[in-house]
mmCIF file of C-alpha atoms in Angstrom:
data_model
loop_
_atom_site.group_PDB
_atom_site.id
_atom_site.type_symbol
_atom_site.label_atom_id
_atom_site.label_comp_id
_atom_site.label_asym_id
_atom_site.label_seq_id
_atom_site.Cartn_x
_atom_site.Cartn_y
_atom_site.Cartn_z
ATOM 1 C CA MET A 197 -10.337 45.199 20.577
ATOM 2 C CA THR A 198 -13.169 42.758 20.243
ATOM 3 C CA GLN A 199 -14.632 42.831 16.610
ATOM 4 C CA PRO A 200 -18.462 43.224 16.445
ATOM 5 C CA GLN A 201 -20.584 39.992 16.220
ATOM 6 C CA GLY A 202 -22.642 39.020 13.263
ATOM 7 C CA LYS A 203 -19.989 38.750 10.361
ATOM 8 C CA HIS A 204 -20.557 36.790 7.451
ATOM 9 C CA ILE A 205 -17.734 34.136 7.776
ATOM 10 C CA ALA A 206 -16.788 31.581 5.276
ATOM 11 C CA VAL A 207 -15.327 28.193 6.404
ATOM 12 C CA ILE A 208 -13.555 26.581 3.597
ATOM 13 C CA GLY A 209 -13.769 22.769 3.987
ATOM 14 C CA ALA A 210 -16.437 20.698 5.680
ATOM 15 C CA GLY A 211 -14.265 17.857 7.431
ATOM 16 C CA ILE A 212 -14.188 17.475 11.073
ATOM 17 C CA VAL A 213 -12.020 20.549 11.572
ATOM 18 C CA GLY A 214 -14.130 22.909 9.215
ATOM 19 C CA ILE A 215 -17.487 21.618 10.537
ATOM 20 C CA SER A 216 -16.125 22.196 14.421
ATOM 21 C CA VAL A 217 -15.319 25.622 13.405
ATOM 22 C CA ALA A 218 -18.531 26.523 11.873
ATOM 23 C CA ALA A 219 -19.992 25.454 14.954
ATOM 24 C CA ALA A 220 -17.963 27.474 17.154
ATOM 25 C CA LEU A 221 -18.517 30.538 15.021
ATOM 26 C CA LEU A 222 -22.287 30.109 14.566
ATOM 27 C CA GLN A 223 -22.292 29.901 18.578
ATOM 28 C CA GLU A 224 -20.832 33.374 18.902
ATOM 29 C CA GLY A 225 -23.513 34.870 16.531
ATOM 30 C CA HIS A 226 -21.991 35.089 13.313
ATOM 31 C CA ARG A 227 -23.528 34.143 10.049
ATOM 32 C CA VAL A 228 -21.657 31.091 8.390
ATOM 33 C CA THR A 229 -21.288 29.484 5.146
ATOM 34 C CA VAL A 230 -19.416 26.161 4.714
ATOM 35 C CA ILE A 231 -17.818 25.768 1.366
ATOM 36 C CA ASP A 232 -16.648 22.171 0.229
ATOM 37 C CA PRO A 233 -17.087 20.469 -3.433
ATOM 38 C CA ALA A 234 -18.106 17.456 -1.584
ATOM 39 C CA PRO A 235 -20.871 16.349 1.055
ATOM 40 C CA PRO A 236 -19.519 16.287 4.640
ATOM 41 C CA GLY A 237 -18.808 13.097 6.289
ATOM 42 C CA ALA A 238 -18.329 11.417 2.695
ATOM 43 C CA PRO A 239 -15.501 8.681 2.083
ATOM 44 C CA HIS A 240 -13.339 11.087 0.171
ATOM 45 C CA ALA A 241 -12.475 12.700 3.442
ATOM 46 C CA ALA A 242 -10.011 11.802 6.078
ATOM 47 C CA SER A 243 -12.795 12.594 8.559
ATOM 48 C CA TYR A 244 -14.580 9.536 7.260
ATOM 49 C CA GLY A 245 -12.187 6.663 7.788
ATOM 50 C CA ASN A 246 -9.594 7.625 10.516
ATOM 51 C CA GLY A 247 -9.074 5.375 13.630
ATOM 52 C CA ALA A 248 -11.853 7.037 15.506
ATOM 53 C CA PHE A 249 -9.365 7.389 18.634
ATOM 54 C CA ILE A 250 -9.943 10.649 20.741
ATOM 55 C CA SER A 251 -6.611 10.446 22.833
ATOM 56 C CA PRO A 252 -5.091 13.045 25.028
ATOM 57 C CA ALA A 253 -1.942 10.837 24.508
ATOM 58 C CA SER A 254 -1.808 11.660 20.527
ATOM 59 C CA ILE A 255 1.097 14.260 21.181
ATOM 60 C CA LEU A 256 4.060 12.514 19.755
ATOM 61 C CA PRO A 257 5.081 13.664 16.338
ATOM 62 C CA MET A 258 6.141 10.823 13.878
ATOM 63 C CA SER A 259 9.417 12.059 13.614
ATOM 64 C CA GLN A 260 11.830 11.221 16.407
ATOM 65 C CA PRO A 261 15.581 11.316 17.315
ATOM 66 C CA GLY A 262 17.507 8.760 15.336
ATOM 67 C CA LEU A 263 14.638 8.121 12.815
ATOM 68 C CA TRP A 264 16.783 8.809 9.822
ATOM 69 C CA ARG A 265 18.984 5.845 10.880
ATOM 70 C CA ARG A 266 15.994 3.620 10.461
ATOM 71 C CA VAL A 267 14.585 5.078 7.221
ATOM 72 C CA PRO A 268 16.411 3.010 4.844
ATOM 73 C CA ARG A 269 15.206 -0.261 6.930
ATOM 74 C CA MET A 270 11.987 0.980 7.113
ATOM 75 C CA LEU A 271 11.210 1.702 3.069
ATOM 76 C CA ALA A 272 12.832 -1.450 2.473
ATOM 77 C CA ASP A 273 10.234 -3.571 4.452
ATOM 78 C CA ARG A 274 7.293 -3.786 2.121
ATOM 79 C CA ARG A 275 5.270 -4.562 5.088
ATOM 80 C CA GLY A 276 6.198 -1.838 7.494
ATOM 81 C CA ALA A 277 4.053 0.780 8.789
ATOM 82 C CA LEU A 278 5.932 3.360 6.804
ATOM 83 C CA THR A 279 6.527 3.349 2.975
ATOM 84 C CA ILE A 280 7.159 5.957 -0.022
ATOM 85 C CA ARG A 281 6.087 5.413 -3.299
ATOM 86 C CA TRP A 282 9.798 5.807 -4.956
ATOM 87 C CA ARG A 283 8.492 7.623 -8.318
ATOM 88 C CA ASP A 284 7.129 10.300 -5.769
ATOM 89 C CA LEU A 285 10.431 10.518 -3.763
ATOM 90 C CA PRO A 286 11.878 13.396 -5.863
ATOM 91 C CA ALA A 287 8.834 15.614 -5.088
ATOM 92 C CA LEU A 288 8.830 14.618 -1.593
ATOM 93 C CA THR A 289 12.541 15.069 -0.689
ATOM 94 C CA PRO A 290 12.089 18.664 0.586
ATOM 95 C CA TRP A 291 9.464 17.761 2.820
ATOM 96 C CA LEU A 292 11.266 14.476 4.074
ATOM 97 C CA VAL A 293 14.272 16.383 5.016
ATOM 98 C CA ARG A 294 12.096 18.888 6.977
ATOM 99 C CA PHE A 295 10.387 16.092 8.617
ATOM 100 C CA LEU A 296 13.618 14.269 9.829
ATOM 101 C CA TRP A 297 14.894 17.823 11.072
ATOM 102 C CA ALA A 298 11.771 18.432 13.108
ATOM 103 C CA GLY A 299 12.484 15.319 14.982
ATOM 104 C CA ALA A 300 16.319 15.288 15.326
ATOM 105 C CA THR A 301 16.494 16.126 19.097
ATOM 106 C CA GLY A 302 14.686 15.366 21.915
ATOM 107 C CA ASP A 303 14.262 18.972 22.696
ATOM 108 C CA LYS A 304 12.217 19.476 19.405
ATOM 109 C CA VAL A 305 10.206 16.640 20.261
ATOM 110 C CA SER A 306 9.357 17.802 23.609
ATOM 111 C CA ARG A 307 8.491 21.297 22.432
ATOM 112 C CA THR A 308 6.071 19.648 19.807
ATOM 113 C CA ALA A 309 4.461 17.398 22.393
ATOM 114 C CA ARG A 310 3.903 20.388 24.559
ATOM 115 C CA ALA A 311 2.419 22.233 21.716
ATOM 116 C CA LEU A 312 0.144 19.535 20.715
ATOM 117 C CA SER A 313 -1.008 18.833 24.341
ATOM 118 C CA GLY A 314 -2.572 22.437 24.544
ATOM 119 C CA LEU A 315 -5.043 21.076 21.685
ATOM 120 C CA LEU A 316 -5.426 17.662 22.624
ATOM 121 C CA ALA A 317 -5.516 17.709 26.530
ATOM 122 C CA ASP A 318 -9.387 18.004 27.097
ATOM 123 C CA ALA A 319 -10.154 16.856 23.617
ATOM 124 C CA PRO A 320 -12.601 14.197 24.757
ATOM 125 C CA GLN A 321 -14.794 16.254 26.859
ATOM 126 C CA ARG A 322 -14.790 18.962 24.027
ATOM 127 C CA HIS A 323 -16.233 16.267 21.764
ATOM 128 C CA ILE A 324 -18.513 15.188 24.460
ATOM 129 C CA ASP A 325 -20.053 18.767 24.726
ATOM 130 C CA LEU A 326 -19.991 19.263 21.194
ATOM 131 C CA ALA A 327 -21.875 16.158 20.502
ATOM 132 C CA ALA A 328 -24.293 16.721 23.239
ATOM 133 C CA ARG A 329 -25.565 19.907 21.861
ATOM 134 C CA ALA A 330 -26.119 18.569 18.144
ATOM 135 C CA GLY A 331 -27.886 15.552 19.712
ATOM 136 C CA LEU A 332 -25.153 13.208 18.688
ATOM 137 C CA SER A 333 -24.070 12.151 22.196
ATOM 138 C CA GLY A 334 -24.215 8.221 21.153
ATOM 139 C CA LEU A 335 -21.597 8.685 18.607
ATOM 140 C CA ILE A 336 -18.872 9.875 21.284
ATOM 141 C CA VAL A 337 -18.197 7.130 23.876
ATOM 142 C CA GLN A 338 -15.581 7.928 26.802
ATOM 143 C CA ASN A 339 -14.449 4.706 28.444
ATOM 144 C CA GLY A 340 -10.661 4.696 27.971
ATOM 145 C CA LEU A 341 -8.144 3.554 24.981
ATOM 146 C CA LEU A 342 -5.762 0.766 25.430
ATOM 147 C CA TYR A 343 -2.253 0.790 24.077
ATOM 148 C CA ALA A 344 -0.968 -2.905 24.001
ATOM 149 C CA PHE A 345 2.464 -4.409 23.779
ATOM 150 C CA ARG A 346 3.408 -8.111 23.574
ATOM 151 C CA GLU A 347 6.224 -7.641 26.066
ATOM 152 C CA ARG A 348 6.870 -4.970 28.587
ATOM 153 C CA ALA A 349 10.227 -4.550 26.966
ATOM 154 C CA ALA A 350 8.514 -3.396 23.918
ATOM 155 C CA TYR A 351 6.951 -0.533 25.996
ATOM 156 C CA GLU A 352 10.205 0.271 27.555
ATOM 157 C CA ALA A 353 11.805 0.718 24.412
ATOM 158 C CA GLU A 354 9.470 3.670 23.887
ATOM 159 C CA ALA A 355 10.093 5.065 27.284
ATOM 160 C CA PHE A 356 11.076 8.588 25.950
ATOM 161 C CA GLY A 357 7.362 9.085 24.313
ATOM 162 C CA TRP A 358 5.512 7.571 27.161
ATOM 163 C CA GLU A 359 7.598 9.783 29.784
ATOM 164 C CA LEU A 360 6.712 12.876 27.561
ATOM 165 C CA ARG A 361 2.978 12.042 27.762
ATOM 166 C CA ARG A 362 3.297 11.869 31.427
ATOM 167 C CA ASP A 363 5.044 15.160 31.777
ATOM 168 C CA ASN A 364 2.152 16.708 29.798
ATOM 169 C CA GLY A 365 -0.470 15.364 32.006
ATOM 170 C CA VAL A 366 -1.805 12.234 30.066
ATOM 171 C CA VAL A 367 -3.413 9.889 32.855
ATOM 172 C CA MET A 368 -2.466 6.251 32.195
ATOM 173 C CA VAL A 369 -2.451 2.907 34.001
ATOM 174 C CA GLU A 370 -0.233 0.138 33.478
ATOM 175 C CA VAL A 371 -2.345 -3.047 33.085
ATOM 176 C CA GLU A 372 -1.120 -6.634 32.602
ATOM 177 C CA GLY A 373 -1.957 -10.298 33.717
ATOM 178 C CA GLU A 374 -5.461 -10.615 34.500
ATOM 179 C CA ALA A 375 -6.101 -6.935 34.338
ATOM 180 C CA LEU A 376 -5.249 -6.847 30.808
ATOM 181 C CA ARG A 377 -7.465 -9.932 30.077
ATOM 182 C CA ARG A 378 -10.434 -8.401 31.604
ATOM 183 C CA ALA A 379 -10.017 -5.025 29.868
ATOM 184 C CA ALA A 380 -9.400 -6.674 26.481
ATOM 185 C CA PRO A 381 -10.806 -10.049 26.557
ATOM 186 C CA ALA A 382 -10.793 -10.517 22.639
ATOM 187 C CA LEU A 383 -7.121 -9.853 22.369
ATOM 188 C CA ASP A 384 -4.362 -12.407 21.994
ATOM 189 C CA PRO A 385 -3.036 -13.513 25.154
ATOM 190 C CA ALA A 386 0.456 -12.934 23.569
ATOM 191 C CA TYR A 387 -0.188 -9.427 24.529
ATOM 192 C CA ARG A 388 1.099 -9.323 28.288
ATOM 193 C CA PHE A 389 1.346 -5.661 29.026
ATOM 194 C CA GLY A 390 -0.770 -2.585 28.059
ATOM 195 C CA VAL A 391 -1.196 1.291 29.024
ATOM 196 C CA LEU A 392 -4.930 2.374 29.608
ATOM 197 C CA ILE A 393 -5.597 6.152 28.720
ATOM 198 C CA LYS A 394 -8.385 6.453 31.257
ATOM 199 C CA ASP A 395 -9.609 9.758 29.923
ATOM 200 C CA GLY A 396 -9.636 8.574 26.286
ATOM 201 C CA ALA A 397 -12.559 8.335 23.967
ATOM 202 C CA HIS A 398 -13.641 7.207 20.639
ATOM 203 C CA CYS A 399 -16.124 7.851 17.872
ATOM 204 C CA THR A 400 -18.456 5.195 16.761
ATOM 205 C CA ASP A 401 -19.059 6.531 13.228
ATOM 206 C CA PRO A 402 -16.451 9.361 12.283
ATOM 207 C CA GLY A 403 -18.198 9.881 8.971
ATOM 208 C CA GLY A 404 -21.516 9.917 10.275
ATOM 209 C CA TYR A 405 -20.580 12.314 13.238
ATOM 210 C CA VAL A 406 -19.410 15.037 10.563
ATOM 211 C CA ALA A 407 -22.501 14.566 8.420
ATOM 212 C CA GLY A 408 -24.673 14.987 11.603
ATOM 213 C CA LEU A 409 -22.965 17.944 12.878
ATOM 214 C CA ALA A 410 -23.171 19.329 9.538
ATOM 215 C CA ASP A 411 -26.994 18.400 9.348
ATOM 216 C CA TRP A 412 -27.243 19.994 13.005
ATOM 217 C CA LEU A 413 -25.530 23.234 11.526
ATOM 218 C CA THR A 414 -28.033 23.734 8.925
ATOM 219 C CA GLY A 415 -30.821 23.410 11.219
ATOM 220 C CA GLN A 416 -29.353 26.175 13.500
ATOM 221 C CA GLY A 417 -28.905 28.507 10.343
ATOM 222 C CA ALA A 418 -25.550 27.837 8.680
ATOM 223 C CA VAL A 419 -25.255 27.358 4.926
ATOM 224 C CA LEU A 420 -23.597 24.637 3.335
ATOM 225 C CA ARG A 421 -22.543 25.353 -0.177
ATOM 226 C CA ARG A 422 -21.123 22.588 -2.822
ATOM 227 C CA ASP A 423 -18.481 24.351 -4.359
ATOM 228 C CA ARG A 424 -14.781 24.846 -4.985
ATOM 229 C CA VAL A 425 -13.174 28.252 -3.758
ATOM 230 C CA ILE A 426 -10.221 29.146 -6.128
ATOM 231 C CA GLY A 427 -9.145 32.708 -5.012
ATOM 232 C CA PHE A 428 -9.880 35.751 -3.074
ATOM 233 C CA ASP A 429 -11.107 39.340 -3.427
ATOM 234 C CA LEU A 430 -8.722 41.203 -1.210
ATOM 235 C CA PRO A 431 -8.058 44.652 -2.276
ATOM 236 C CA ALA A 432 -5.483 46.368 -0.055
ATOM 237 C CA GLY A 433 -5.442 43.292 2.243
ATOM 238 C CA GLN A 434 -9.169 43.669 3.136
ATOM 239 C CA LEU A 435 -11.281 40.642 2.211
ATOM 240 C CA ARG A 436 -14.479 41.191 0.161
ATOM 241 C CA GLY A 437 -15.189 37.770 -0.957
ATOM 242 C CA LEU A 438 -13.993 34.349 -2.535
ATOM 243 C CA ARG A 439 -14.071 33.470 -6.065
ATOM 244 C CA CYS A 440 -15.496 30.041 -6.574
ATOM 245 C CA ASP A 441 -16.022 27.687 -9.252
ATOM 246 C CA ASN A 442 -19.622 28.529 -9.521
ATOM 247 C CA GLY A 443 -19.516 32.088 -8.853
ATOM 248 C CA ASP A 444 -18.152 34.612 -6.536
ATOM 249 C CA MET A 445 -19.595 34.945 -2.939
ATOM 250 C CA ALA A 446 -19.314 37.891 -0.641
ATOM 251 C CA CYS A 447 -17.998 37.544 2.974
ATOM 252 C CA ASP A 448 -16.253 39.515 5.652
ATOM 253 C CA LEU A 449 -13.607 36.710 6.927
ATOM 254 C CA ALA A 450 -12.528 33.566 5.805
ATOM 255 C CA VAL A 451 -11.426 30.388 7.402
ATOM 256 C CA ILE A 452 -9.264 27.909 5.429
ATOM 257 C CA ALA A 453 -9.611 24.315 6.613
ATOM 258 C CA ALA A 454 -9.634 22.535 3.557
ATOM 259 C CA GLY A 455 -6.846 19.886 4.385
ATOM 260 C CA LEU A 456 -4.500 19.165 1.401
ATOM 261 C CA ALA A 457 -6.515 21.699 -0.624
ATOM 262 C CA SER A 458 -5.516 24.627 1.736
ATOM 263 C CA VAL A 459 -1.961 24.391 0.106
ATOM 264 C CA PRO A 460 -2.690 26.376 -2.946
ATOM 265 C CA LEU A 461 -4.967 28.779 -1.258
ATOM 266 C CA ALA A 462 -2.395 29.633 1.587
ATOM 267 C CA ALA A 463 0.116 30.038 -1.150
ATOM 268 C CA SER A 464 -1.785 32.674 -2.960
ATOM 269 C CA LEU A 465 -1.864 34.472 0.313
ATOM 270 C CA GLY A 466 1.880 34.606 0.695
ATOM 271 C CA ASP A 467 2.139 31.300 3.069
ATOM 272 C CA PRO A 468 3.679 28.402 1.156
ATOM 273 C CA VAL A 469 3.016 25.668 3.717
ATOM 274 C CA PRO A 470 4.888 22.360 3.076
ATOM 275 C CA LEU A 471 1.906 19.689 3.246
ATOM 276 C CA ALA A 472 2.217 16.220 2.308
ATOM 277 C CA ALA A 473 -0.507 13.556 1.668
ATOM 278 C CA GLU A 474 0.252 11.042 4.493
ATOM 279 C CA ARG A 475 -2.155 8.435 3.166
ATOM 280 C CA GLY A 476 -3.541 6.012 5.518
ATOM 281 C CA TYR A 477 -5.571 2.754 5.276
ATOM 282 C CA HIS A 478 -8.460 0.774 6.983
ATOM 283 C CA VAL A 479 -10.178 -2.286 6.896
ATOM 284 C CA GLU A 480 -13.370 -2.912 8.434
ATOM 285 C CA LEU A 481 -15.255 -6.359 9.163
ATOM 286 C CA THR A 482 -18.908 -6.136 9.385
ATOM 287 C CA ASP A 483 -19.739 -9.226 11.166
ATOM 288 C CA ALA A 484 -17.022 -9.617 13.830
ATOM 289 C CA PRO A 485 -17.335 -12.367 16.242
ATOM 290 C CA PHE A 486 -16.912 -9.955 19.122
ATOM 291 C CA THR A 487 -16.786 -6.147 20.069
ATOM 292 C CA LEU A 488 -14.274 -3.899 21.603
ATOM 293 C CA ASP A 489 -15.584 -2.313 24.712
ATOM 294 C CA ILE A 490 -12.382 -0.226 24.556
ATOM 295 C CA PRO A 491 -10.498 0.473 21.497
ATOM 296 C CA ILE A 492 -7.107 -0.910 21.169
ATOM 297 C CA MET A 493 -3.765 -0.179 19.389
ATOM 298 C CA PRO A 494 -1.583 -3.062 19.329
ATOM 299 C CA GLN A 495 1.919 -1.462 19.216
ATOM 300 C CA ASP A 496 3.362 -4.029 17.070
ATOM 301 C CA GLY A 497 1.116 -3.038 14.224
ATOM 302 C CA LYS A 498 0.673 0.632 14.818
ATOM 303 C CA MET A 499 -3.020 0.202 14.202
ATOM 304 C CA ALA A 500 -6.136 1.753 15.668
ATOM 305 C CA ASN A 501 -8.888 -1.253 16.291
ATOM 306 C CA VAL A 502 -12.231 -0.012 17.178
ATOM 307 C CA THR A 503 -15.696 -1.192 17.047
ATOM 308 C CA THR A 504 -17.672 1.479 15.070
ATOM 309 C CA ARG A 505 -21.461 1.380 13.670
ATOM 310 C CA GLY A 506 -19.642 -0.311 10.533
ATOM 311 C CA GLY A 507 -18.023 -3.240 12.260
ATOM 312 C CA LEU A 508 -14.562 -3.871 13.533
ATOM 313 C CA ARG A 509 -11.993 -1.269 12.085
ATOM 314 C CA ALA A 510 -8.502 -1.511 11.881
ATOM 315 C CA ALA A 511 -6.889 1.801 10.611
ATOM 316 C CA GLY A 512 -3.092 2.996 10.356
ATOM 317 C CA GLN A 513 -0.277 2.773 7.668
ATOM 318 C CA VAL A 514 1.716 5.755 6.782
ATOM 319 C CA GLU A 515 2.333 5.809 2.880
ATOM 320 C CA LEU A 516 3.810 8.973 1.347
ATOM 321 C CA ALA A 517 2.791 9.440 -1.893
ATOM 322 C CA ALA A 518 0.995 11.872 -4.532
ATOM 323 C CA PRO A 519 -2.472 12.639 -3.307
ATOM 324 C CA ASP A 520 -3.944 11.232 -6.370
ATOM 325 C CA ALA A 521 -1.900 8.138 -6.632
ATOM 326 C CA PRO A 522 -4.158 4.886 -6.982
ATOM 327 C CA PRO A 523 -4.456 3.001 -3.618
ATOM 328 C CA ASN A 524 -2.157 0.351 -2.738
ATOM 329 C CA TRP A 525 -4.515 -2.225 -1.384
ATOM 330 C CA ALA A 526 -1.479 -4.238 -0.145
ATOM 331 C CA ARG A 527 -1.400 -1.535 2.708
ATOM 332 C CA ALA A 528 -4.886 -2.574 3.804
ATOM 333 C CA GLU A 529 -4.129 -6.264 3.601
ATOM 334 C CA ILE A 530 -1.238 -5.583 6.119
ATOM 335 C CA LEU A 531 -3.953 -4.187 8.418
ATOM 336 C CA PHE A 532 -6.023 -7.241 8.140
ATOM 337 C CA GLU A 533 -3.191 -9.615 8.845
ATOM 338 C CA HIS A 534 -2.322 -7.699 11.808
ATOM 339 C CA LEU A 535 -6.019 -7.784 12.851
ATOM 340 C CA THR A 536 -6.387 -11.532 12.204
ATOM 341 C CA ARG A 537 -2.927 -12.297 14.414
ATOM 342 C CA SER A 538 -4.168 -9.859 17.368
ATOM 343 C CA TYR A 539 -7.522 -11.710 17.930
ATOM 344 C CA PRO A 540 -7.579 -15.343 17.870
ATOM 345 C CA ALA A 541 -11.745 -15.313 17.108
ATOM 346 C CA LEU A 542 -10.771 -14.115 13.527
ATOM 347 C CA SER A 543 -8.845 -17.011 12.657
ATOM 348 C CA GLY A 544 -11.410 -18.057 9.950
ATOM 349 C CA VAL A 545 -11.893 -14.498 8.448
ATOM 350 C CA THR A 546 -10.801 -13.838 4.972
ATOM 351 C CA VAL A 547 -9.792 -10.879 3.177
ATOM 352 C CA SER A 548 -12.857 -10.976 1.061
ATOM 353 C CA GLN A 549 -15.029 -10.357 4.021
ATOM 354 C CA VAL A 550 -13.850 -6.896 5.016
ATOM 355 C CA THR A 551 -14.220 -3.605 3.253
ATOM 356 C CA ARG A 552 -11.354 -1.378 2.725
ATOM 357 C CA TRP A 553 -10.768 2.396 2.595
ATOM 358 C CA GLN A 554 -7.692 4.975 1.648
ATOM 359 C CA GLY A 555 -7.572 8.471 2.532
ATOM 360 C CA ASN A 556 -5.210 11.335 2.842
ATOM 361 C CA ARG A 557 -4.076 12.898 5.903
ATOM 362 C CA PRO A 558 -2.711 16.403 5.482
ATOM 363 C CA SER A 559 0.369 16.473 7.431
ATOM 364 C CA THR A 560 3.164 19.052 8.259
ATOM 365 C CA PRO A 561 6.652 17.802 8.588
ATOM 366 C CA ASP A 562 6.672 19.013 12.241
ATOM 367 C CA GLY A 563 3.352 17.323 13.127
ATOM 368 C CA LYS A 564 1.667 20.401 14.187
ATOM 369 C CA PRO A 565 -1.387 22.155 12.285
ATOM 370 C CA VAL A 566 -1.352 25.461 10.772
ATOM 371 C CA ILE A 567 -3.521 27.775 13.071
ATOM 372 C CA GLY A 568 -3.165 31.419 12.707
ATOM 373 C CA ARG A 569 -3.998 34.631 10.354
ATOM 374 C CA SER A 570 -2.732 34.763 6.973
ATOM 375 C CA THR A 571 0.237 37.121 6.109
ATOM 376 C CA ARG A 572 -1.429 39.102 3.436
ATOM 377 C CA SER A 573 -4.779 39.589 5.453
ATOM 378 C CA LYS A 574 -6.041 39.404 8.986
ATOM 379 C CA ASP A 575 -9.471 38.591 7.348
ATOM 380 C CA VAL A 576 -8.303 35.067 6.542
ATOM 381 C CA VAL A 577 -7.539 32.503 9.206
ATOM 382 C CA TYR A 578 -5.817 29.251 8.936
ATOM 383 C CA ALA A 579 -6.708 25.799 10.703
ATOM 384 C CA PHE A 580 -5.589 23.004 8.447
ATOM 385 C CA GLY A 581 -2.540 20.413 8.379
ATOM 386 C CA HIS A 582 -3.921 18.333 11.304
ATOM 387 C CA GLY A 583 -2.155 15.284 10.352
ATOM 388 C CA HIS A 584 -2.973 12.326 12.713
ATOM 389 C CA ILE A 585 -4.921 14.571 15.241
ATOM 390 C CA GLY A 586 -7.511 16.064 13.056
ATOM 391 C CA LEU A 587 -10.702 14.270 14.879
ATOM 392 C CA ALA A 588 -9.303 14.674 18.207
ATOM 393 C CA SER A 589 -8.113 18.326 18.084
ATOM 394 C CA ALA A 590 -11.010 19.782 15.990
ATOM 395 C CA PRO A 591 -13.156 21.313 19.007
ATOM 396 C CA MET A 592 -9.784 23.039 20.491
ATOM 397 C CA THR A 593 -8.816 24.199 17.034
ATOM 398 C CA ALA A 594 -12.332 25.717 16.594
ATOM 399 C CA ALA A 595 -12.049 27.443 19.785
ATOM 400 C CA LEU A 596 -8.784 29.082 18.994
ATOM 401 C CA VAL A 597 -10.269 30.292 15.482
ATOM 402 C CA ALA A 598 -13.070 31.700 17.429
ATOM 403 C CA ASP A 599 -10.612 33.633 19.630
ATOM 404 C CA LEU A 600 -8.912 34.956 16.542
ATOM 405 C CA VAL A 601 -11.890 36.183 14.985
ATOM 406 C CA ALA A 602 -13.226 37.721 18.263
ATOM 407 C CA GLY A 603 -9.789 39.411 18.779
ATOM 408 C CA ARG A 604 -9.727 37.783 22.151
ATOM 409 C CA PRO A 605 -6.176 36.286 23.632
ATOM 410 C CA PRO A 606 -6.216 32.683 22.410
ATOM 411 C CA ALA A 607 -6.475 29.871 24.822
ATOM 412 C CA CYS A 608 -3.297 28.653 24.117
ATOM 413 C CA ASP A 609 0.096 30.106 22.439
ATOM 414 C CA LEU A 610 -0.327 29.948 18.624
ATOM 415 C CA THR A 611 3.531 30.844 17.935
ATOM 416 C CA SER A 612 4.175 26.963 17.532
ATOM 417 C CA PHE A 613 1.331 26.863 14.962
ATOM 418 C CA SER A 614 2.345 29.660 12.956
ATOM 419 C CA PRO A 615 2.127 29.710 9.127
ATOM 420 C CA THR A 616 5.306 31.562 8.900
ATOM 421 C CA ARG A 617 7.408 28.864 10.833
ATOM 422 C CA PHE A 618 8.742 26.910 7.887
ATOM 423 C CA PRO A 619 12.090 28.354 6.494
#
């Protein structure tokens, strides 16, 4: 049965997922209050410093068959794309075991890819539509995304993943030779093969996009409250309101979309979700001698290269560590070195000429977000743990949350995203 409109809904978290959820709920006639201790789009958030890709191809989890055999070598490589801070290893071990098990077989990875495809297949168009409604169309550009390889053999070594993408409807075109040079004239000619995701898009200012959406929402009647939620008023499972640092707030429903801060809130509702801080970095060169018309991911560096309003950005790296551990800026320097190797025109640039950033991706071990109702109360909905796909998947996640709030059948099966899937 469809719930009546006009409920007061609290959205906990003002990142791209929370702001997108707020937009969807406001459009359906609800009163919406977004609660976060920090301003939307600020540098503290993963939404601010991500790789800016909005890619239907981002459906593969990090964990893959046979990965466990390579982990010791990967972790011994201080310059590799994956590292673990050893002092945090004991605390991370339960998550790592789940992580390796989640990708232990091709069937498991295939099921994950199908589930994520439901979130990402039309992600570019959803962002185009959302940005247009908010008067921010200039921040979303759809002219493709290029994955570049030094040799075709490197692409063929990843055949399982690319075949999964094709099986899930991702439209891609192989480019090499002159076609690759035309698509990416600044790229080192040593890259001889590429895959163009024709429907891919990117955001030219991820932090500014979130801030702009938040400003638009307040103009539409939403309320932004700078506060921290610490608990729920839930007599007999019915939500009456939130307990916050700066005083309680009454509401009818709540959506938890607070990234890593979602963990204690979900646990208090009977849903212990294993979430790790999958820490990422970026470097950004303000005065690059070229712009990238099409964002590029050189596959040897596993980094997103994109021209943003702030400059030429290289984003990536996976560092597993405590969320409050100080940044290891050597990880950002690795990105910078990959950047200068990938583009000959950067040969004279020094690391002192770039800005750098570090943020925490809220990542589940199986690479899928948590979307669904809490165990303790149907009045609390989860929308967190999006890891690498927060930006791309935010509008579809918002649509699914709106379905749950309205009592409609969700647009895709939510079983794979259940908060109770973790043993």
